[in-house]
């Protein structure tokens, strides 16, 4: 079965640094998403992306966050200046439509 | 605004016993509803989904869920729990643009 991949699996960074989390969605999918899960808490929607633009974003997705599909395969989440509270597991997902969102294994971000 | 409530933070059942995990939602239109399972340190796996039609949906691993519009509920059930079912379970409601998750219910299975 096709799968979404994410790199790195674990990213450690200093507060104030920029990080880029990378995702390779399933190749024929059109919708792309980022979610985060703070340790021990629920999964939170960040942003959805379709047709090369943001479809919707949550209140969490402020100006510190940005997403990009720089080429035909990658989908990235950038955090410009990380804060301690950005420490979380970040999940990428993709789908053809809402029929099924395929989630990646996640990137654990630790901000020191 | 759409929201999902999972009233039970933690449930413990004996292996072989039946299971029901509760989910209530608030949504302005016809909801698309989902149940996901997450094993420790792992990503999210879709168990089942409801879009329309038959209100009782079957999923993987022997799970099923029933959509009850009058109660705004989408409870997950399994007739006989296996030790490998121990995990975190998330109910979600969404559309093509976003999905909102409940806080999750942690399932512990006793031998």
PDB file of C-alpha atoms in Angstrom:
ATOM      1  CA  UNK A   1       0.000   0.000   0.000  1.00  0.00           C
ATOM      2  CA  UNK A   2       1.330   3.485  -0.797  1.00  0.00           C
ATOM      3  CA  UNK A   3       2.427   5.551   2.147  1.00  0.00           C
ATOM      4  CA  UNK A   4       3.241   9.074   3.197  1.00  0.00           C
ATOM      5  CA  UNK A   5       6.788   9.567   4.351  1.00  0.00           C
ATOM      6  CA  UNK A   6       8.192  12.250   6.614  1.00  0.00           C
ATOM      7  CA  UNK A   7      11.710  13.390   7.370  1.00  0.00           C
ATOM      8  CA  UNK A   8      13.371  13.692   9.738  1.00  0.00           C
ATOM      9  CA  UNK A   9      11.815  11.359  12.262  1.00  0.00           C
ATOM     10  CA  UNK A  10      13.172  13.507  15.070  1.00  0.00           C
ATOM     11  CA  UNK A  11      14.348  17.112  14.932  1.00  0.00           C
ATOM     12  CA  UNK A  12      15.988  18.889  17.817  1.00  0.00           C
ATOM     13  CA  UNK A  13      16.429  22.636  17.576  1.00  0.00           C
ATOM     14  CA  UNK A  14      17.189  25.674  19.673  1.00  0.00           C
ATOM     15  CA  UNK A  15      14.463  28.159  20.477  1.00  0.00           C
ATOM     16  CA  UNK A  16      14.333  30.885  17.866  1.00  0.00           C
ATOM     17  CA  UNK A  17      15.716  28.732  15.077  1.00  0.00           C
ATOM     18  CA  UNK A  18      13.915  27.959  11.873  1.00  0.00           C
ATOM     19  CA  UNK A  19      12.930  24.394  11.109  1.00  0.00           C
ATOM     20  CA  UNK A  20      11.574  22.770   7.993  1.00  0.00           C
ATOM     21  CA  UNK A  21       9.660  19.539   8.268  1.00  0.00           C
ATOM     22  CA  UNK A  22       9.401  17.540   5.113  1.00  0.00           C
ATOM     23  CA  UNK A  23       6.723  15.271   3.798  1.00  0.00           C
ATOM     24  CA  UNK A  24       6.367  13.249   0.646  1.00  0.00           C
ATOM     25  CA  UNK A  25       2.650  12.679   0.039  1.00  0.00           C
ATOM     26  CA  UNK A  26       1.297   9.836  -2.016  1.00  0.00           C
ATOM     27  CA  UNK A  27       1.946  10.663  -5.631  1.00  0.00           C
ATOM     28  CA  UNK A  28      -1.569  10.968  -7.054  1.00  0.00           C
ATOM     29  CA  UNK A  29      -3.050  12.767  -4.069  1.00  0.00           C
ATOM     30  CA  UNK A  30      -4.332  16.300  -4.359  1.00  0.00           C
ATOM     31  CA  UNK A  31      -5.000  17.374  -0.780  1.00  0.00           C
ATOM     32  CA  UNK A  32      -2.261  17.834   1.773  1.00  0.00           C
ATOM     33  CA  UNK A  33      -2.449  18.508   5.480  1.00  0.00           C
ATOM     34  CA  UNK A  34      -0.350  19.184   8.520  1.00  0.00           C
ATOM     35  CA  UNK A  35      -1.395  18.288  12.051  1.00  0.00           C
ATOM     36  CA  UNK A  36       0.409  18.452  15.326  1.00  0.00           C
ATOM     37  CA  UNK A  37       0.105  16.521  18.555  1.00  0.00           C
ATOM     38  CA  UNK A  38       1.624  17.873  21.723  1.00  0.00           C
ATOM     39  CA  UNK A  39       2.722  15.013  23.957  1.00  0.00           C
ATOM     40  CA  UNK A  40      -0.250  13.470  25.694  1.00  0.00           C
ATOM     41  CA  UNK A  41      -2.765  15.693  23.946  1.00  0.00           C
ATOM     42  CA  UNK A  42      -5.076  15.413  21.000  1.00  0.00           C
ATOM     43  CA  UNK A  43      -4.210  15.746  17.362  1.00  0.00           C
ATOM     44  CA  UNK A  44      -4.744  19.322  16.175  1.00  0.00           C
ATOM     45  CA  UNK A  45      -5.359  20.462  12.641  1.00  0.00           C
ATOM     46  CA  UNK A  46      -2.907  23.061  11.374  1.00  0.00           C
ATOM     47  CA  UNK A  47      -3.483  23.585   7.692  1.00  0.00           C
ATOM     48  CA  UNK A  48      -4.794  22.080   4.487  1.00  0.00           C
ATOM     49  CA  UNK A  49      -3.380  22.695   1.040  1.00  0.00           C
ATOM     50  CA  UNK A  50      -4.964  22.159  -2.337  1.00  0.00           C
ATOM     51  CA  UNK A  51      -4.192  23.370  -5.824  1.00  0.00           C
ATOM     52  CA  UNK A  52      -1.021  25.063  -4.630  1.00  0.00           C
ATOM     53  CA  UNK A  53      -2.651  27.181  -2.008  1.00  0.00           C
ATOM     54  CA  UNK A  54      -3.853  26.997   1.553  1.00  0.00           C
ATOM     55  CA  UNK A  55      -7.481  25.864   1.727  1.00  0.00           C
ATOM     56  CA  UNK A  56      -7.946  26.336   5.412  1.00  0.00           C
ATOM     57  CA  UNK A  57      -5.865  26.954   8.481  1.00  0.00           C
ATOM     58  CA  UNK A  58      -6.507  26.799  12.175  1.00  0.00           C
ATOM     59  CA  UNK A  59      -5.871  29.442  14.800  1.00  0.00           C
ATOM     60  CA  UNK A  60      -2.635  27.642  15.647  1.00  0.00           C
ATOM     61  CA  UNK A  61      -1.246  28.306  12.170  1.00  0.00           C
ATOM     62  CA  UNK A  62      -0.038  31.857  12.711  1.00  0.00           C
ATOM     63  CA  UNK A  63       2.542  33.914  10.856  1.00  0.00           C
ATOM     64  CA  UNK A  64       5.354  31.776  12.223  1.00  0.00           C
ATOM     65  CA  UNK A  65       4.142  28.872  10.108  1.00  0.00           C
ATOM     66  CA  UNK A  66       4.214  28.432   6.375  1.00  0.00           C
ATOM     67  CA  UNK A  67       3.724  25.575   3.960  1.00  0.00           C
ATOM     68  CA  UNK A  68       5.080  25.000   0.534  1.00  0.00           C
ATOM     69  CA  UNK A  69       5.023  22.461  -2.218  1.00  0.00           C
ATOM     70  CA  UNK A  70       8.371  23.316  -3.757  1.00  0.00           C
ATOM     71  CA  UNK A  71       8.307  20.597  -6.386  1.00  0.00           C
ATOM     72  CA  UNK A  72       5.986  17.877  -7.545  1.00  0.00           C
ATOM     73  CA  UNK A  73       6.655  15.570  -4.648  1.00  0.00           C
ATOM     74  CA  UNK A  74       7.494  17.385  -1.416  1.00  0.00           C
ATOM     75  CA  UNK A  75       5.215  19.231   0.979  1.00  0.00           C
ATOM     76  CA  UNK A  76       6.975  21.206   3.684  1.00  0.00           C
ATOM     77  CA  UNK A  77       6.052  22.910   6.918  1.00  0.00           C
ATOM     78  CA  UNK A  78       8.310  25.736   8.028  1.00  0.00           C
ATOM     79  CA  UNK A  79       8.391  27.255  11.477  1.00  0.00           C
ATOM     80  CA  UNK A  80      10.303  30.514  11.265  1.00  0.00           C
ATOM     81  CA  UNK A  81      11.281  31.077  14.862  1.00  0.00           C
ATOM     82  CA  UNK A  82      10.571  28.102  17.054  1.00  0.00           C
ATOM     83  CA  UNK A  83       9.209  28.414  20.557  1.00  0.00           C
ATOM     84  CA  UNK A  84       9.306  25.901  23.363  1.00  0.00           C
ATOM     85  CA  UNK A  85       5.600  25.276  22.936  1.00  0.00           C
ATOM     86  CA  UNK A  86       6.170  24.182  19.338  1.00  0.00           C
ATOM     87  CA  UNK A  87       7.597  20.940  20.674  1.00  0.00           C
ATOM     88  CA  UNK A  88       5.234  18.287  19.394  1.00  0.00           C
ATOM     89  CA  UNK A  89       4.740  15.480  16.946  1.00  0.00           C
ATOM     90  CA  UNK A  90       3.923  16.841  13.511  1.00  0.00           C
ATOM     91  CA  UNK A  91       1.938  14.672  11.151  1.00  0.00           C
ATOM     92  CA  UNK A  92       1.578  15.157   7.447  1.00  0.00           C
ATOM     93  CA  UNK A  93      -1.377  13.624   5.617  1.00  0.00           C
ATOM     94  CA  UNK A  94      -2.532  13.437   2.047  1.00  0.00           C
ATOM     95  CA  UNK A  95      -5.684  12.346   0.290  1.00  0.00           C
ATOM     96  CA  UNK A  96      -7.302  12.139  -3.113  1.00  0.00           C
ATOM     97  CA  UNK A  97     -10.423  13.529  -1.532  1.00  0.00           C
ATOM     98  CA  UNK A  98     -11.801  13.113   1.932  1.00  0.00           C
ATOM     99  CA  UNK A  99     -12.350   9.435   1.267  1.00  0.00           C
ATOM    100  CA  UNK A 100      -9.239   8.578   3.206  1.00  0.00           C
ATOM    101  CA  UNK A 101      -6.480  10.682   4.617  1.00  0.00           C
ATOM    102  CA  UNK A 102      -3.225   8.823   4.754  1.00  0.00           C
ATOM    103  CA  UNK A 103      -1.050   9.915   7.644  1.00  0.00           C
ATOM    104  CA  UNK A 104       2.702   9.842   7.729  1.00  0.00           C
ATOM    105  CA  UNK A 105       4.612   8.448  10.702  1.00  0.00           C
ATOM    106  CA  UNK A 106       5.266  11.924  12.069  1.00  0.00           C
ATOM    107  CA  UNK A 107       8.252  14.082  12.935  1.00  0.00           C
ATOM    108  CA  UNK A 108       8.982  14.648  16.578  1.00  0.00           C
ATOM    109  CA  UNK A 109      10.112  18.230  17.049  1.00  0.00           C
ATOM    110  CA  UNK A 110      11.933  19.097  20.254  1.00  0.00           C
ATOM    111  CA  UNK A 111      12.645  22.758  20.915  1.00  0.00           C
ATOM    112  CA  UNK A 112      15.260  23.423  23.583  1.00  0.00           C
TER     113      UNK A 112
ATOM    114  CA  UNK B   1     -18.018  25.664  14.910  1.00  0.00           C
ATOM    115  CA  UNK B   2     -17.225  22.027  14.556  1.00  0.00           C
ATOM    116  CA  UNK B   3     -16.016  20.116  17.572  1.00  0.00           C
ATOM    117  CA  UNK B   4     -15.635  16.576  18.770  1.00  0.00           C
ATOM    118  CA  UNK B   5     -16.032  15.304  22.309  1.00  0.00           C
ATOM    119  CA  UNK B   6     -14.778  11.998  23.581  1.00  0.00           C
ATOM    120  CA  UNK B   7     -16.113  11.817  27.131  1.00  0.00           C
ATOM    121  CA  UNK B   8     -13.907   8.944  28.268  1.00  0.00           C
ATOM    122  CA  UNK B   9     -10.239   9.734  28.700  1.00  0.00           C
ATOM    123  CA  UNK B  10      -9.258   6.202  29.666  1.00  0.00           C
ATOM    124  CA  UNK B  11     -11.096   2.900  29.459  1.00  0.00           C
ATOM    125  CA  UNK B  12      -9.941  -0.484  30.699  1.00  0.00           C
ATOM    126  CA  UNK B  13     -11.558  -3.688  29.475  1.00  0.00           C
ATOM    127  CA  UNK B  14     -10.698  -7.336  29.825  1.00  0.00           C
ATOM    128  CA  UNK B  15      -9.533  -9.248  26.813  1.00  0.00           C
ATOM    129  CA  UNK B  16     -12.516 -10.833  25.126  1.00  0.00           C
ATOM    130  CA  UNK B  17     -14.961  -8.309  26.531  1.00  0.00           C
ATOM    131  CA  UNK B  18     -16.975  -5.964  24.375  1.00  0.00           C
ATOM    132  CA  UNK B  19     -15.982  -2.365  23.857  1.00  0.00           C
ATOM    133  CA  UNK B  20     -17.770   0.875  23.156  1.00  0.00           C
ATOM    134  CA  UNK B  21     -15.959   4.190  22.813  1.00  0.00           C
ATOM    135  CA  UNK B  22     -18.122   7.259  22.802  1.00  0.00           C
ATOM    136  CA  UNK B  23     -17.920  10.187  20.436  1.00  0.00           C
ATOM    137  CA  UNK B  24     -20.185  13.215  20.178  1.00  0.00           C
ATOM    138  CA  UNK B  25     -19.802  15.945  17.617  1.00  0.00           C
ATOM    139  CA  UNK B  26     -21.018  19.401  16.791  1.00  0.00           C
ATOM    140  CA  UNK B  27     -21.080  20.322  13.146  1.00  0.00           C
ATOM    141  CA  UNK B  28     -22.958  22.807  11.036  1.00  0.00           C
ATOM    142  CA  UNK B  29     -23.626  20.553   8.070  1.00  0.00           C
ATOM    143  CA  UNK B  30     -23.736  16.873   7.320  1.00  0.00           C
ATOM    144  CA  UNK B  31     -20.641  15.566   8.998  1.00  0.00           C
ATOM    145  CA  UNK B  32     -18.011  13.278   7.685  1.00  0.00           C
ATOM    146  CA  UNK B  33     -16.970  11.168  10.655  1.00  0.00           C
ATOM    147  CA  UNK B  34     -13.903   9.074  11.299  1.00  0.00           C
ATOM    148  CA  UNK B  35     -12.255   6.889  13.867  1.00  0.00           C
ATOM    149  CA  UNK B  36      -8.473   6.625  14.006  1.00  0.00           C
ATOM    150  CA  UNK B  37      -6.232   4.471  16.152  1.00  0.00           C
ATOM    151  CA  UNK B  38      -2.770   5.428  17.323  1.00  0.00           C
ATOM    152  CA  UNK B  39      -0.351   2.979  18.903  1.00  0.00           C
ATOM    153  CA  UNK B  40       2.363   4.422  21.158  1.00  0.00           C
ATOM    154  CA  UNK B  41       4.915   6.370  19.157  1.00  0.00           C
ATOM    155  CA  UNK B  42       3.117   5.648  15.909  1.00  0.00           C
ATOM    156  CA  UNK B  43       1.097   7.601  13.405  1.00  0.00           C
ATOM    157  CA  UNK B  44      -2.634   7.509  12.874  1.00  0.00           C
ATOM    158  CA  UNK B  45      -4.415   4.649  11.192  1.00  0.00           C
ATOM    159  CA  UNK B  46      -7.930   4.979   9.854  1.00  0.00           C
ATOM    160  CA  UNK B  47     -10.312   2.403  11.332  1.00  0.00           C
ATOM    161  CA  UNK B  48     -13.491   3.458   9.575  1.00  0.00           C
ATOM    162  CA  UNK B  49     -15.378   6.415   8.176  1.00  0.00           C
ATOM    163  CA  UNK B  50     -18.922   7.581   7.610  1.00  0.00           C
ATOM    164  CA  UNK B  51     -20.002   9.851   4.787  1.00  0.00           C
ATOM    165  CA  UNK B  52     -23.611   8.914   4.075  1.00  0.00           C
ATOM    166  CA  UNK B  53     -25.916   5.968   3.650  1.00  0.00           C
ATOM    167  CA  UNK B  54     -26.005   3.050   6.044  1.00  0.00           C
ATOM    168  CA  UNK B  55     -25.509   4.418   9.533  1.00  0.00           C
ATOM    169  CA  UNK B  56     -23.692   1.304  10.721  1.00  0.00           C
ATOM    170  CA  UNK B  57     -20.236   1.202   9.207  1.00  0.00           C
ATOM    171  CA  UNK B  58     -17.749  -1.600   9.349  1.00  0.00           C
ATOM    172  CA  UNK B  59     -14.066  -0.993   9.660  1.00  0.00           C
ATOM    173  CA  UNK B  60     -10.805  -2.834   9.924  1.00  0.00           C
ATOM    174  CA  UNK B  61      -9.752  -5.067  12.814  1.00  0.00           C
ATOM    175  CA  UNK B  62     -13.351  -5.995  13.613  1.00  0.00           C
ATOM    176  CA  UNK B  63     -14.449  -2.487  14.587  1.00  0.00           C
ATOM    177  CA  UNK B  64     -17.760  -0.913  13.716  1.00  0.00           C
ATOM    178  CA  UNK B  65     -19.391   2.431  14.435  1.00  0.00           C
ATOM    179  CA  UNK B  66     -22.928   3.701  14.337  1.00  0.00           C
ATOM    180  CA  UNK B  67     -23.921   7.193  13.297  1.00  0.00           C
ATOM    181  CA  UNK B  68     -26.888   8.520  15.227  1.00  0.00           C
ATOM    182  CA  UNK B  69     -27.902  11.914  13.951  1.00  0.00           C
ATOM    183  CA  UNK B  70     -30.481  12.496  16.676  1.00  0.00           C
ATOM    184  CA  UNK B  71     -27.825  12.038  19.338  1.00  0.00           C
ATOM    185  CA  UNK B  72     -24.958  13.620  17.374  1.00  0.00           C
ATOM    186  CA  UNK B  73     -22.969  10.530  18.161  1.00  0.00           C
ATOM    187  CA  UNK B  74     -20.632   8.175  16.347  1.00  0.00           C
ATOM    188  CA  UNK B  75     -19.669   5.504  18.863  1.00  0.00           C
ATOM    189  CA  UNK B  76     -17.064   2.886  18.095  1.00  0.00           C
ATOM    190  CA  UNK B  77     -17.707  -0.731  19.048  1.00  0.00           C
ATOM    191  CA  UNK B  78     -16.003  -4.067  19.013  1.00  0.00           C
ATOM    192  CA  UNK B  79     -17.654  -7.266  20.248  1.00  0.00           C
ATOM    193  CA  UNK B  80     -14.487  -8.905  21.567  1.00  0.00           C
ATOM    194  CA  UNK B  81     -11.347  -6.953  22.377  1.00  0.00           C
ATOM    195  CA  UNK B  82      -7.887  -8.354  21.767  1.00  0.00           C
ATOM    196  CA  UNK B  83      -4.759  -7.374  23.708  1.00  0.00           C
ATOM    197  CA  UNK B  84      -3.377  -5.813  20.526  1.00  0.00           C
ATOM    198  CA  UNK B  85      -6.232  -3.313  20.525  1.00  0.00           C
ATOM    199  CA  UNK B  86      -4.606  -1.399  23.373  1.00  0.00           C
ATOM    200  CA  UNK B  87      -3.971   2.043  21.911  1.00  0.00           C
ATOM    201  CA  UNK B  88      -5.288   5.585  21.744  1.00  0.00           C
ATOM    202  CA  UNK B  89      -8.475   6.070  19.743  1.00  0.00           C
ATOM    203  CA  UNK B  90      -9.450   9.340  18.152  1.00  0.00           C
ATOM    204  CA  UNK B  91     -12.794  10.344  16.744  1.00  0.00           C
ATOM    205  CA  UNK B  92     -12.701  13.057  14.077  1.00  0.00           C
ATOM    206  CA  UNK B  93     -15.139  15.152  12.071  1.00  0.00           C
ATOM    207  CA  UNK B  94     -14.281  17.050   8.941  1.00  0.00           C
ATOM    208  CA  UNK B  95     -14.600  17.930   5.326  1.00  0.00           C
ATOM    209  CA  UNK B  96     -12.205  18.284   2.439  1.00  0.00           C
ATOM    210  CA  UNK B  97     -10.474  21.237   4.006  1.00  0.00           C
ATOM    211  CA  UNK B  98      -9.856  20.260   7.580  1.00  0.00           C
ATOM    212  CA  UNK B  99     -10.472  17.663  10.210  1.00  0.00           C
ATOM    213  CA  UNK B 100     -11.021  18.164  13.910  1.00  0.00           C
ATOM    214  CA  UNK B 101     -10.058  15.494  16.362  1.00  0.00           C
ATOM    215  CA  UNK B 102     -11.407  14.586  19.742  1.00  0.00           C
ATOM    216  CA  UNK B 103      -9.087  14.453  22.718  1.00  0.00           C
ATOM    217  CA  UNK B 104      -8.767  10.706  22.407  1.00  0.00           C
ATOM    218  CA  UNK B 105      -9.627   7.705  24.547  1.00  0.00           C
ATOM    219  CA  UNK B 106      -6.835   5.515  25.801  1.00  0.00           C
ATOM    220  CA  UNK B 107      -7.773   1.850  25.809  1.00  0.00           C
ATOM    221  CA  UNK B 108      -6.077  -0.553  28.193  1.00  0.00           C
ATOM    222  CA  UNK B 109      -6.727  -4.262  27.787  1.00  0.00           C
ATOM    223  CA  UNK B 110      -6.405  -6.502  30.832  1.00  0.00           C
ATOM    224  CA  UNK B 111      -5.371 -10.123  30.324  1.00  0.00           C
TER     225      UNK B 111
END
